[in-house]
PDB file of C-alpha atoms and ligand atoms in Angstrom:
ATOM      1  CA  MET D   1      -5.678   5.727   9.063  1.00 80.00           C
ATOM      2  CA  ASN D   2      -8.519   5.125   6.743  1.00 75.00           C
ATOM      3  CA  ILE D   3      -9.219   7.390   3.805  1.00 73.00           C
ATOM      4  CA  TYR D   4      -9.746   6.798   0.079  1.00 73.00           C
ATOM      5  CA  ALA D   5     -11.517   3.469   0.309  1.00 75.00           C
ATOM      6  CA  ASP D   6      -9.172   1.620   2.633  1.00 85.00           C
ATOM      7  CA  ARG D   7     -12.247  -0.194   3.935  1.00 88.00           C
ATOM      8  CA  GLY D   8     -13.000  -1.227   0.356  1.00 92.00           C
ATOM      9  CA  ASN D   9      -9.574  -2.810   0.168  1.00 94.00           C
ATOM     10  CA  MET D  10     -10.344  -4.837   3.296  1.00 94.00           C
ATOM     11  CA  LEU D  11     -13.744  -5.828   1.935  1.00 95.00           C
ATOM     12  CA  MET D  12     -12.095  -7.028  -1.267  1.00 96.00           C
ATOM     13  CA  LEU D  13      -9.789  -9.353   0.671  1.00 97.00           C
ATOM     14  CA  GLU D  14     -12.657 -10.594   2.823  1.00 97.00           C
ATOM     15  CA  ARG D  15     -14.929 -11.319  -0.154  1.00 98.00           C
ATOM     16  CA  ARG D  16     -12.291 -13.125  -2.184  1.00 98.00           C
ATOM     17  CA  CYS D  17     -11.486 -15.326   0.797  1.00 98.00           C
ATOM     18  CA  ALA D  18     -15.167 -16.006   1.486  1.00 98.00           C
ATOM     19  CA  TRP D  19     -15.880 -16.937  -2.147  1.00 98.00           C
ATOM     20  CA  ARG D  20     -13.117 -19.520  -1.904  1.00 97.00           C
ATOM     21  CA  GLY D  21     -14.093 -20.858   1.492  1.00 97.00           C
ATOM     22  CA  LEU D  22     -10.984 -19.375   3.137  1.00 96.00           C
ATOM     23  CA  GLY D  23     -11.316 -17.997   6.649  1.00 96.00           C
ATOM     24  CA  PHE D  24     -10.828 -14.264   7.074  1.00 97.00           C
ATOM     25  CA  THR D  25     -10.673 -12.265  10.300  1.00 97.00           C
ATOM     26  CA  LEU D  26     -10.210  -8.507  10.368  1.00 96.00           C
ATOM     27  CA  THR D  27      -8.855  -6.913  13.525  1.00 96.00           C
ATOM     28  CA  ALA D  28      -8.675  -3.126  13.748  1.00 94.00           C
ATOM     29  CA  ALA D  29      -5.930  -1.408  15.737  1.00 94.00           C
ATOM     30  CA  GLY D  30      -6.641   2.205  16.629  1.00 92.00           C
ATOM     31  CA  LEU D  31      -4.726   4.726  18.694  1.00 94.00           C
ATOM     32  CA  GLY D  32      -3.245   3.075  21.773  1.00 96.00           C
ATOM     33  CA  ASP D  33      -4.134  -0.477  20.693  1.00 96.00           C
ATOM     34  CA  ALA D  34      -1.274  -2.950  20.819  1.00 96.00           C
ATOM     35  CA  VAL D  35      -0.677  -5.278  17.868  1.00 97.00           C
ATOM     36  CA  ASP D  36       0.177  -8.961  18.193  1.00 98.00           C
ATOM     37  CA  PRO D  37       2.925  -9.666  15.649  1.00 98.00           C
ATOM     38  CA  ASP D  38       2.100 -13.381  15.512  1.00 98.00           C
ATOM     39  CA  ALA D  39      -1.679 -13.153  15.223  1.00 97.00           C
ATOM     40  CA  HIS D  40      -2.082 -11.987  11.615  1.00 98.00           C
ATOM     41  CA  ASP D  41      -0.955 -12.868   8.098  1.00 97.00           C
ATOM     42  CA  LEU D  42      -1.182  -9.334   6.728  1.00 98.00           C
ATOM     43  CA  PHE D  43      -0.778  -5.953   8.423  1.00 97.00           C
ATOM     44  CA  TYR D  44      -2.377  -3.015   6.621  1.00 96.00           C
ATOM     45  CA  LEU D  45      -1.701   0.690   7.157  1.00 94.00           C
ATOM     46  CA  GLY D  46      -4.157   2.940   5.373  1.00 91.00           C
ATOM     47  CA  GLY D  47      -3.796   6.475   4.094  1.00 87.00           C
ATOM     48  CA  GLY D  48      -4.554   9.758   5.751  1.00 83.00           C
ATOM     49  CA  GLN D  49      -4.168  13.470   5.550  1.00 84.00           C
ATOM     50  CA  ASP D  50      -1.230  15.173   7.234  1.00 84.00           C
ATOM     51  CA  ARG D  51      -3.340  16.001  10.291  1.00 86.00           C
ATOM     52  CA  ASP D  52      -4.366  12.363  10.866  1.00 85.00           C
ATOM     53  CA  GLN D  53      -0.869  11.226  10.119  1.00 89.00           C
ATOM     54  CA  ARG D  54       0.598  13.331  12.917  1.00 89.00           C
ATOM     55  CA  LEU D  55      -1.843  11.712  15.340  1.00 88.00           C
ATOM     56  CA  CYS D  56      -1.063   8.193  14.183  1.00 92.00           C
ATOM     57  CA  ALA D  57       2.693   8.550  13.786  1.00 95.00           C
ATOM     58  CA  GLN D  58       3.655   8.863  17.428  1.00 93.00           C
ATOM     59  CA  ASP D  59       1.226   6.129  18.398  1.00 94.00           C
ATOM     60  CA  LEU D  60       2.716   3.808  15.777  1.00 96.00           C
ATOM     61  CA  VAL D  61       6.192   4.497  17.097  1.00 96.00           C
ATOM     62  CA  ASP D  62       5.142   4.087  20.734  1.00 96.00           C
ATOM     63  CA  THR D  63       2.757   1.124  20.624  1.00 97.00           C
ATOM     64  CA  LYS D  64       3.085  -0.738  17.304  1.00 97.00           C
ATOM     65  CA  CYS D  65       6.627  -0.289  16.000  1.00 98.00           C
ATOM     66  CA  ASP D  66       8.215  -3.334  17.651  1.00 98.00           C
ATOM     67  CA  ALA D  67       5.298  -5.568  16.702  1.00 98.00           C
ATOM     68  CA  LEU D  68       5.419  -4.517  13.038  1.00 98.00           C
ATOM     69  CA  HIS D  69       9.177  -5.100  12.922  1.00 98.00           C
ATOM     70  CA  ALA D  70       8.680  -8.529  14.488  1.00 98.00           C
ATOM     71  CA  ALA D  71       5.865  -9.364  12.071  1.00 98.00           C
ATOM     72  CA  ALA D  72       7.952  -8.392   9.037  1.00 98.00           C
ATOM     73  CA  ALA D  73      10.952 -10.292  10.410  1.00 97.00           C
ATOM     74  CA  ARG D  74       8.945 -13.518  10.506  1.00 97.00           C
ATOM     75  CA  GLY D  75       7.757 -12.948   6.930  1.00 96.00           C
ATOM     76  CA  ALA D  76       4.254 -11.564   7.491  1.00 97.00           C
ATOM     77  CA  LEU D  77       3.069  -9.143   4.814  1.00 98.00           C
ATOM     78  CA  VAL D  78       3.004  -5.471   5.758  1.00 98.00           C
ATOM     79  CA  LEU D  79       1.208  -3.203   3.289  1.00 97.00           C
ATOM     80  CA  GLY D  80       1.237   0.585   3.640  1.00 96.00           C
ATOM     81  CA  ILE D  81      -0.903   2.756   1.388  1.00 95.00           C
ATOM     82  CA  CYS D  82      -0.171   6.447   0.806  1.00 93.00           C
ATOM     83  CA  GLY D  83       0.221   7.938   4.296  1.00 93.00           C
ATOM     84  CA  GLY D  84       0.963   4.330   5.267  1.00 94.00           C
ATOM     85  CA  ILE D  85       4.049   4.077   3.051  1.00 96.00           C
ATOM     86  CA  GLN D  86       5.297   7.353   4.501  1.00 96.00           C
ATOM     87  CA  LEU D  87       4.989   6.001   8.050  1.00 96.00           C
ATOM     88  CA  LEU D  88       6.810   2.781   7.146  1.00 98.00           C
ATOM     89  CA  GLY D  89       9.918   4.863   6.473  1.00 98.00           C
ATOM     90  CA  HIS D  90      12.205   6.895   8.701  1.00 98.00           C
ATOM     91  CA  HIS D  91      10.264  10.158   8.806  1.00 97.00           C
ATOM     92  CA  TYR D  92       8.008  12.615   6.990  1.00 96.00           C
ATOM     93  CA  GLU D  93       9.284  16.175   6.869  1.00 96.00           C
ATOM     94  CA  LEU D  94       6.839  19.082   6.674  1.00 94.00           C
ATOM     95  CA  GLY D  95       8.925  22.226   6.693  1.00 93.00           C
ATOM     96  CA  ASP D  96      10.610  22.380  10.104  1.00 94.00           C
ATOM     97  CA  GLU D  97       8.474  19.587  11.471  1.00 95.00           C
ATOM     98  CA  ARG D  98       9.592  15.951  11.367  1.00 96.00           C
ATOM     99  CA  VAL D  99       6.860  13.346  11.790  1.00 96.00           C
ATOM    100  CA  PRO D 100       8.454  10.050  12.854  1.00 96.00           C
ATOM    101  CA  GLY D 101       8.048   6.780  10.979  1.00 97.00           C
ATOM    102  CA  ILE D 102       8.714   3.240  12.197  1.00 98.00           C
ATOM    103  CA  GLY D 103      11.815   2.758  10.030  1.00 98.00           C
ATOM    104  CA  LEU D 104      10.723  -0.595   8.683  1.00 98.00           C
ATOM    105  CA  VAL D 105      12.027   0.311   5.234  1.00 98.00           C
ATOM    106  CA  ASP D 106      14.830   2.627   4.221  1.00 98.00           C
ATOM    107  CA  LEU D 107      12.925   5.585   2.824  1.00 98.00           C
ATOM    108  CA  HIS D 108      11.924   9.055   3.873  1.00 98.00           C
ATOM    109  CA  THR D 109       9.382  11.597   2.701  1.00 98.00           C
ATOM    110  CA  VAL D 110       9.502  15.368   2.353  1.00 98.00           C
ATOM    111  CA  ARG D 111       6.492  17.573   1.665  1.00 96.00           C
ATOM    112  CA  ALA D 112       7.074  19.978  -1.221  1.00 92.00           C
ATOM    113  CA  ALA D 113       7.997  23.447   0.065  1.00 92.00           C
ATOM    114  CA  ASP D 114       5.330  25.033  -2.136  1.00 93.00           C
ATOM    115  CA  GLY D 115       2.689  22.559  -0.935  1.00 89.00           C
ATOM    116  CA  SER D 116       2.051  21.263  -4.454  1.00 95.00           C
ATOM    117  CA  ARG D 117       0.455  17.838  -4.631  1.00 96.00           C
ATOM    118  CA  LEU D 118       0.957  14.904  -6.968  1.00 97.00           C
ATOM    119  CA  ILE D 119      -2.569  13.984  -7.981  1.00 97.00           C
ATOM    120  CA  GLY D 120      -4.161  11.844 -10.647  1.00 97.00           C
ATOM    121  CA  ASN D 121      -4.718   8.464 -12.171  1.00 97.00           C
ATOM    122  CA  VAL D 122      -1.614   6.322 -12.157  1.00 98.00           C
ATOM    123  CA  ALA D 123      -0.450   3.034 -13.595  1.00 98.00           C
ATOM    124  CA  ILE D 124       2.717   1.161 -12.727  1.00 98.00           C
ATOM    125  CA  GLU D 125       4.407  -1.963 -14.009  1.00 98.00           C
ATOM    126  CA  VAL D 126       5.336  -4.455 -11.311  1.00 98.00           C
ATOM    127  CA  ARG D 127       7.166  -7.768 -11.140  1.00 97.00           C
ATOM    128  CA  LEU D 128       6.361  -9.866  -8.108  1.00 97.00           C
ATOM    129  CA  PRO D 129       7.661 -13.190  -6.834  1.00 93.00           C
ATOM    130  CA  GLY D 130       5.553 -16.140  -7.978  1.00 91.00           C
ATOM    131  CA  LEU D 131       4.158 -14.316 -11.041  1.00 94.00           C
ATOM    132  CA  ASP D 132       5.632 -14.840 -14.471  1.00 90.00           C
ATOM    133  CA  GLY D 133       6.114 -11.563 -16.275  1.00 94.00           C
ATOM    134  CA  PRO D 134       5.189  -7.999 -15.460  1.00 98.00           C
ATOM    135  CA  ARG D 135       1.700  -6.915 -14.377  1.00 98.00           C
ATOM    136  CA  VAL D 136       0.003  -3.525 -14.229  1.00 98.00           C
ATOM    137  CA  LEU D 137      -1.387  -1.892 -11.111  1.00 98.00           C
ATOM    138  CA  ALA D 138      -3.773   0.982 -11.803  1.00 98.00           C
ATOM    139  CA  GLY D 139      -5.112   3.435  -9.262  1.00 96.00           C
ATOM    140  CA  PHE D 140      -5.192   7.025  -8.122  1.00 96.00           C
ATOM    141  CA  GLU D 141      -2.614   9.037  -6.194  1.00 96.00           C
ATOM    142  CA  ASN D 142      -2.941  12.208  -4.135  1.00 95.00           C
ATOM    143  CA  HIS D 143       0.014  13.178  -1.989  1.00 95.00           C
ATOM    144  CA  GLY D 144       1.963  16.252  -0.993  1.00 95.00           C
ATOM    145  CA  GLY D 145       4.924  14.200   0.201  1.00 96.00           C
ATOM    146  CA  ARG D 146       7.789  13.152  -2.069  1.00 98.00           C
ATOM    147  CA  THR D 147       9.236   9.810  -1.052  1.00 98.00           C
ATOM    148  CA  MET D 148      12.892   9.008  -1.565  1.00 98.00           C
ATOM    149  CA  LEU D 149      14.107   5.407  -1.373  1.00 98.00           C
ATOM    150  CA  GLY D 150      17.433   4.567   0.259  1.00 98.00           C
ATOM    151  CA  THR D 151      20.305   3.263  -1.850  1.00 97.00           C
ATOM    152  CA  GLY D 152      19.596  -0.233  -3.116  1.00 95.00           C
ATOM    153  CA  VAL D 153      15.957  -0.177  -2.006  1.00 98.00           C
ATOM    154  CA  HIS D 154      13.600  -1.417  -4.727  1.00 98.00           C
ATOM    155  CA  PRO D 155      10.406   0.362  -5.711  1.00 98.00           C
ATOM    156  CA  LEU D 156       7.210  -1.648  -6.025  1.00 98.00           C
ATOM    157  CA  GLY D 157       6.979  -0.666  -9.670  1.00 98.00           C
ATOM    158  CA  ARG D 158       7.937   1.547 -12.552  1.00 98.00           C
ATOM    159  CA  VAL D 159       5.637   4.463 -13.374  1.00 98.00           C
ATOM    160  CA  LEU D 160       3.839   4.054 -16.700  1.00 98.00           C
ATOM    161  CA  ARG D 161       1.532   7.023 -16.160  1.00 98.00           C
ATOM    162  CA  GLY D 162       1.290   9.384 -13.220  1.00 98.00           C
ATOM    163  CA  HIS D 163       3.790  10.769 -10.724  1.00 98.00           C
ATOM    164  CA  GLY D 164       4.945   7.988  -8.414  1.00 98.00           C
ATOM    165  CA  ASN D 165       7.061   8.463  -5.315  1.00 98.00           C
ATOM    166  CA  ASP D 166       8.546  11.836  -6.156  1.00 98.00           C
ATOM    167  CA  GLY D 167       7.286  12.898  -9.593  1.00 97.00           C
ATOM    168  CA  ARG D 168      10.769  12.511 -11.085  1.00 97.00           C
ATOM    169  CA  SER D 169      12.469   9.178 -10.598  1.00 98.00           C
ATOM    170  CA  GLY D 170       9.892   6.920 -12.248  1.00 98.00           C
ATOM    171  CA  ALA D 171       9.843   4.834  -9.084  1.00 98.00           C
ATOM    172  CA  GLU D 172       6.565   3.988  -7.379  1.00 98.00           C
ATOM    173  CA  GLY D 173       6.204   2.506  -3.926  1.00 98.00           C
ATOM    174  CA  VAL D 174       8.580   0.149  -2.213  1.00 98.00           C
ATOM    175  CA  LEU D 175       9.101  -3.612  -2.163  1.00 98.00           C
ATOM    176  CA  ALA D 176      11.407  -4.840   0.575  1.00 97.00           C
ATOM    177  CA  GLY D 177      10.911  -8.528   1.261  1.00 95.00           C
ATOM    178  CA  THR D 178       7.365  -8.812   2.545  1.00 96.00           C
ATOM    179  CA  VAL D 179       7.028  -5.096   3.246  1.00 98.00           C
ATOM    180  CA  ILE D 180       5.159  -3.270   0.502  1.00 98.00           C
ATOM    181  CA  GLY D 181       4.254   0.382   0.189  1.00 98.00           C
ATOM    182  CA  THR D 182       2.473   2.286  -2.543  1.00 98.00           C
ATOM    183  CA  TYR D 183       0.790   5.624  -3.196  1.00 97.00           C
ATOM    184  CA  LEU D 184      -1.943   3.913  -5.208  1.00 96.00           C
ATOM    185  CA  HIS D 185      -5.312   4.070  -3.557  1.00 87.00           C
ATOM    186  CA  GLY D 186      -8.607   4.883  -5.097  1.00 71.00           C
ATOM    187  CA  PRO D 187      -9.248   1.924  -4.100  1.00 88.00           C
ATOM    188  CA  LEU D 188      -6.298  -0.226  -4.990  1.00 96.00           C
ATOM    189  CA  LEU D 189      -7.552  -3.787  -4.560  1.00 97.00           C
ATOM    190  CA  PRO D 190     -10.986  -3.605  -6.228  1.00 96.00           C
ATOM    191  CA  LYS D 191      -9.239  -2.085  -9.256  1.00 97.00           C
ATOM    192  CA  ASN D 192      -6.553  -4.770  -9.245  1.00 98.00           C
ATOM    193  CA  ALA D 193      -8.079  -8.102  -8.246  1.00 98.00           C
ATOM    194  CA  TRP D 194      -4.937  -9.940  -9.350  1.00 98.00           C
ATOM    195  CA  PHE D 195      -2.959  -8.008  -6.727  1.00 98.00           C
ATOM    196  CA  ALA D 196      -5.514  -8.807  -4.016  1.00 98.00           C
ATOM    197  CA  ASP D 197      -5.052 -12.474  -4.889  1.00 98.00           C
ATOM    198  CA  TRP D 198      -1.275 -12.176  -4.894  1.00 98.00           C
ATOM    199  CA  LEU D 199      -1.461 -10.654  -1.408  1.00 98.00           C
ATOM    200  CA  LEU D 200      -3.775 -13.409  -0.179  1.00 98.00           C
ATOM    201  CA  ALA D 201      -1.637 -16.171  -1.619  1.00 97.00           C
ATOM    202  CA  THR D 202       1.599 -14.684  -0.353  1.00 96.00           C
ATOM    203  CA  ALA D 203       0.160 -14.049   3.107  1.00 96.00           C
ATOM    204  CA  LEU D 204      -0.928 -17.693   3.265  1.00 95.00           C
ATOM    205  CA  GLY D 205       2.331 -19.033   1.851  1.00 94.00           C
ATOM    206  CA  LEU D 206       0.628 -20.333  -1.313  1.00 95.00           C
ATOM    207  CA  ASP D 207       1.533 -20.153  -4.963  1.00 94.00           C
ATOM    208  CA  PRO D 208      -0.803 -17.510  -6.500  1.00 93.00           C
ATOM    209  CA  ALA D 209      -1.787 -20.086  -9.138  1.00 93.00           C
ATOM    210  CA  ALA D 210      -3.056 -22.372  -6.347  1.00 94.00           C
ATOM    211  CA  LEU D 211      -5.994 -20.068  -5.513  1.00 96.00           C
ATOM    212  CA  ALA D 212      -9.292 -21.205  -6.966  1.00 96.00           C
ATOM    213  CA  PRO D 213     -10.316 -19.019  -9.926  1.00 96.00           C
ATOM    214  CA  LEU D 214     -13.313 -16.706  -9.467  1.00 98.00           C
ATOM    215  CA  ASP D 215     -15.768 -15.165 -11.871  1.00 97.00           C
ATOM    216  CA  ASP D 216     -13.907 -11.891 -12.319  1.00 97.00           C
ATOM    217  CA  ARG D 217     -15.866 -10.286 -15.138  1.00 98.00           C
ATOM    218  CA  LEU D 218     -16.784  -7.276 -12.994  1.00 97.00           C
ATOM    219  CA  GLU D 219     -13.296  -7.035 -11.483  1.00 97.00           C
ATOM    220  CA  ASP D 220     -11.672  -7.268 -14.922  1.00 98.00           C
ATOM    221  CA  ALA D 221     -13.907  -4.450 -16.129  1.00 98.00           C
ATOM    222  CA  ALA D 222     -12.917  -2.345 -13.097  1.00 97.00           C
ATOM    223  CA  HIS D 223      -9.245  -2.989 -13.838  1.00 98.00           C
ATOM    224  CA  ALA D 224      -9.705  -2.078 -17.498  1.00 98.00           C
ATOM    225  CA  ALA D 225     -11.510   1.137 -16.528  1.00 98.00           C
ATOM    226  CA  ALA D 226      -8.726   2.106 -14.103  1.00 97.00           C
ATOM    227  CA  ARG D 227      -6.116   1.481 -16.796  1.00 98.00           C
ATOM    228  CA  ARG D 228      -8.118   3.510 -19.296  1.00 98.00           C
ATOM    229  CA  ALA D 229      -8.389   6.365 -16.795  1.00 97.00           C
ATOM    230  CA  ALA D 230      -4.609   6.318 -16.448  1.00 97.00           C
ATOM    231  CA  GLY D 231      -4.171   6.145 -20.230  1.00 98.00           C
ATOM    232  CA  VAL D 232      -2.634   2.662 -20.320  1.00 96.00           C
TER     233      VAL D 232
HETATM  234  N1  LIG E   1      -0.356  13.028   4.104  1.00 50.20           N
HETATM  235  C1  LIG E   1       0.316  12.458   3.007  1.00 50.20           C
HETATM  236  C2  LIG E   1       0.614  13.431   1.882  1.00 50.20           C
HETATM  237  O1  LIG E   1      -0.190  14.279   1.529  1.00 50.20           O
HETATM  238  C3  LIG E   1      -0.454  11.267   2.501  1.00 50.20           C
HETATM  239  C4  LIG E   1      -1.741  11.617   1.864  1.00 50.20           C
HETATM  240  C5  LIG E   1      -2.640  10.472   1.651  1.00 50.20           C
HETATM  241  O2  LIG E   1      -2.618   9.482   2.390  1.00 50.20           O
HETATM  242  N2  LIG E   1      -3.461  10.608   0.654  1.00 50.20           N
HETATM  243  O3  LIG E   1       1.698  13.353   1.321  1.00 50.20           O
END
């Protein structure tokens, strides 16, 4: 799936690698395409509306599920955004309908009976391995589904502003080893260059501090604007 600037997120990773002289190869996997669990450092599932999600869900289960489990088991990063986080879990319930997920993380999603959506600018506080102290991710959320984490499953972050997974718990996203999910899009990585770098470093098995610094004046301004929009 690919909505809300998922391509921009890919471009961000590509550019930051290129500026540092790091190789970057993007391979797309559409409906029916198999995925090689050993061929990539990061697996990315974008967002989509319910209609697209139904189309992708069964295909993910049928042709990509085993590969994504194998990739996560060997420590590759798997990042699911919005509809992507929903498909990483057990299922997405829409009334009587149950859209299957790949069960890579212990969570499930239920669409609100009244169809109400959780929309707006959002900021969360996150603590990630290899980074000292908390950081802020700022973005935009727009989802009808409410995501519930299983017992003992950690969210990606704590909601500072916005709705998060379910509009109630204060939890946003999921962080389970190298599997990460979040409702933040809008686009996530150009608004949070530090997180793009953390993903790159982690995917390559590097300390985030080992990445060569870049001139991030524009990126810092984008991050500040996203935080301002969220009121943080
Ligand atoms: N279809 C999902 C929902 O509305 C995800 C939407 C999205 O990816 N923006 O809950």
